[in-house]
Amino acid sequence: GEDVEQSLFLSVREGDSSVINCTYTDSSSTYLYWYKQEPGAGLQLLTYIFSNMDMKQDQRLTVLLNKKDKHLSLRIADTQTGDSAIYFCAEIRGAGSYQLTFGKGTKLSVIP
Amino acid sequence: SQTIHQWPATLVQPVGSPLSLECTVEGTSNPNLYWYRQAAGRGLQLLFYSVGIGQISSEVPQNLSASRPQDRQFILSSKKLLLSDSGFYLCAWKTGEGLFFGSGTQLSVL
């Protein structure tokens, strides 16, 4: 299977919370990231979490990390139409690694 | 300030033609630089990365090559494009926080 897995699609109503999930396989992952890609644009770094943390909150964004289950989630509170995009989970494996490994991305559609 | 520039934004090329995509970084020195490709409906695929001038690591054997002629310049090339080279190409630069991406080049090979 894929090293970093995400569901491909998520649809939510405007104002609701969105939860995008990601699983990874490498227990030596040191940093885990969430990127946002709007249509025709590059990837924008949204937030990241160190592997020794369980949670990180940044305004409407909450990242939860369950190292035991190798599960990462991104919660977007009060989802807006401008949040519609593809969200990528990514990991850096091991100390000193130069590479990020990405999931295939979750397409979030926000219904007005 | 630190920025990353990538051009062109879109490119339409015939099969068999050459390719040159350029990426430059400003506001930093000796950056780690990356080329990714995103094919339609698929995730990101790491193509090349470079930790310094003249140092290129290839992740996927293919029709493409990369060069790093200057510290803050990373070039993706091909001598003869294939249909399968179509995709969205992203240059990225690694900082202490993560990868920062350029705006991408949408390449269509016809």
PDB file of C-alpha atoms in Angstrom, chain B residues 2 5 8 24-25 32-33 50 55 72 75 79 90 102 105 108-109:
ATOM      1  CA  GLN B   2      12.773  34.562   1.158  1.00  0.00           C
ATOM      2  CA  HIS B   5      10.201  31.864  -8.379  1.00  0.00           C
ATOM      3  CA  PRO B   8       6.706  29.704 -16.997  1.00  0.00           C
ATOM      4  CA  THR B  24      15.221  30.394  -8.502  1.00  0.00           C
ATOM      5  CA  VAL B  25      15.260  31.146  -4.807  1.00  0.00           C
ATOM      6  CA  ASN B  32      17.998  22.210  -0.635  1.00  0.00           C
ATOM      7  CA  LEU B  33      15.949  22.335  -3.823  1.00  0.00           C
ATOM      8  CA  SER B  50      19.785  18.924  -4.897  1.00  0.00           C
ATOM      9  CA  GLN B  55      24.735  17.851  -6.837  1.00  0.00           C
ATOM     10  CA  ARG B  72      19.924  29.386  -6.004  1.00  0.00           C
ATOM     11  CA  ILE B  75      16.637  23.681 -13.818  1.00  0.00           C
ATOM     12  CA  LYS B  79      15.866  16.658 -24.720  1.00  0.00           C
ATOM     13  CA  LEU B  90       6.539  22.158  -8.798  1.00  0.00           C
ATOM     14  CA  GLY B 102       6.764  27.708  -6.225  1.00  0.00           C
ATOM     15  CA  THR B 105       4.255  25.065 -14.256  1.00  0.00           C
ATOM     16  CA  SER B 108       0.894  19.996 -21.691  1.00  0.00           C
ATOM     17  CA  VAL B 109       2.655  17.805 -24.231  1.00  0.00           C
TER      18      VAL B 109
END
